[in-house]
C-alpha positions as CSV (number, residue, x, y, z in Angstrom):
1,M,-61.6,-1.1,133.8
2,L,-60.3,-4.4,131.9
3,H,-57.6,-3.8,129.6
4,H,-57.3,-7.3,128.0
5,I,-58.4,-10.8,127.8
6,S,-56.6,-13.7,125.6
7,A,-57.0,-17.4,125.1
8,I,-54.5,-19.6,124.9
9,K,-56.5,-21.9,122.2
10,K,-58.3,-20.3,119.7
11,E,-61.4,-22.4,119.9
12,D,-61.7,-21.0,123.4
13,R,-62.5,-17.3,122.6
14,E,-66.2,-17.2,122.3
15,V,-66.3,-19.5,125.9
16,L,-63.8,-16.7,127.2
17,F,-66.1,-13.8,126.1
18,D,-69.1,-15.3,127.5
19,Q,-67.4,-15.8,130.8
20,T,-66.0,-12.1,130.6
21,L,-69.4,-10.7,130.0
22,E,-71.1,-12.7,132.3
23,F,-68.7,-11.6,135.1
24,L,-68.9,-7.9,134.0
25,W,-72.7,-7.9,134.1
26,K,-73.0,-9.4,137.5
27,Y,-70.1,-7.3,139.4
28,S,-69.9,-4.2,137.6
29,H,-73.3,-3.0,137.7
30,C,-72.8,-1.2,134.1
31,Q,-75.4,0.0,131.7
32,A,-73.0,-1.0,128.7
33,I,-69.8,-2.4,128.0
34,R,-67.3,-0.7,125.4
35,L,-64.6,-2.5,123.6
36,N,-61.5,-1.4,121.6
37,L,-60.9,-3.6,118.8
38,F,-57.5,-3.3,117.4
39,H,-56.7,-3.6,113.7
40,I,-53.7,-5.4,112.8
41,K,-51.4,-5.8,109.7
42,N,-51.9,-9.0,107.8
43,A,-48.3,-10.1,106.9
44,E,-49.6,-12.0,103.7
45,T,-51.8,-9.3,102.3
46,G,-50.4,-6.0,104.1
47,D,-54.1,-5.3,104.6
48,T,-54.7,-3.7,108.2
49,K,-58.0,-4.7,109.7
50,A,-59.7,-6.3,112.7
51,D,-60.0,-9.9,113.1
52,P,-62.9,-11.1,111.1
53,E,-63.3,-14.1,113.6
54,I,-63.4,-11.9,116.7
55,K,-65.8,-9.4,115.1
56,A,-68.1,-12.2,114.4
57,I,-68.3,-13.3,117.9
58,L,-68.8,-9.6,119.1
59,K,-71.7,-9.4,116.6
60,L,-73.2,-12.7,118.3
61,K,-72.6,-11.2,121.6
62,K,-74.7,-8.1,120.5
63,F,-71.8,-5.6,120.4
64,K,-72.6,-2.8,117.8
65,W,-70.1,-0.6,116.2
66,K,-69.7,3.1,117.3
67,T,-66.5,4.4,115.7
68,V,-63.2,3.9,114.6
69,V,-60.0,6.0,115.9
70,N,-56.9,6.6,113.7
71,D,-54.4,7.6,116.4
72,T,-51.9,9.5,114.5
73,A,-49.5,9.8,117.7
74,T,-49.2,6.0,118.1
75,G,-50.2,4.7,114.6
76,Y,-53.1,2.8,116.1
77,R,-56.3,2.0,114.3
78,Y,-59.4,0.5,116.3
79,E,-63.0,0.1,116.2
80,I,-65.0,0.8,119.5
81,L,-67.9,-1.4,119.9
82,E,-70.6,-1.5,122.5
83,V,-73.1,-3.8,124.0
84,Q,-75.9,-2.7,126.1
85,N,-77.0,-4.3,129.3
86,T,-80.6,-5.4,128.8
87,T,-81.7,-5.9,132.6
88,F,-81.8,-2.2,133.5
């Protein structure tokens, strides 16, 4: 289970996703990858939503929206996205 990936430079995020997916498909032998995309509060607008740039990258990588979770115990809100392994 992978809990977190991050990039120092914002422009490296797509490459990091490519490398992570390549590694997972090669070594995990799984049929699908699920990802929790947490919503964050925008300090300027006060809106709480997922990062639109990351959502765009995930869409390019063929991730599909599955559901949204509102965890009242922690106050977290996140979307669950999934991509299927097409080599099976």
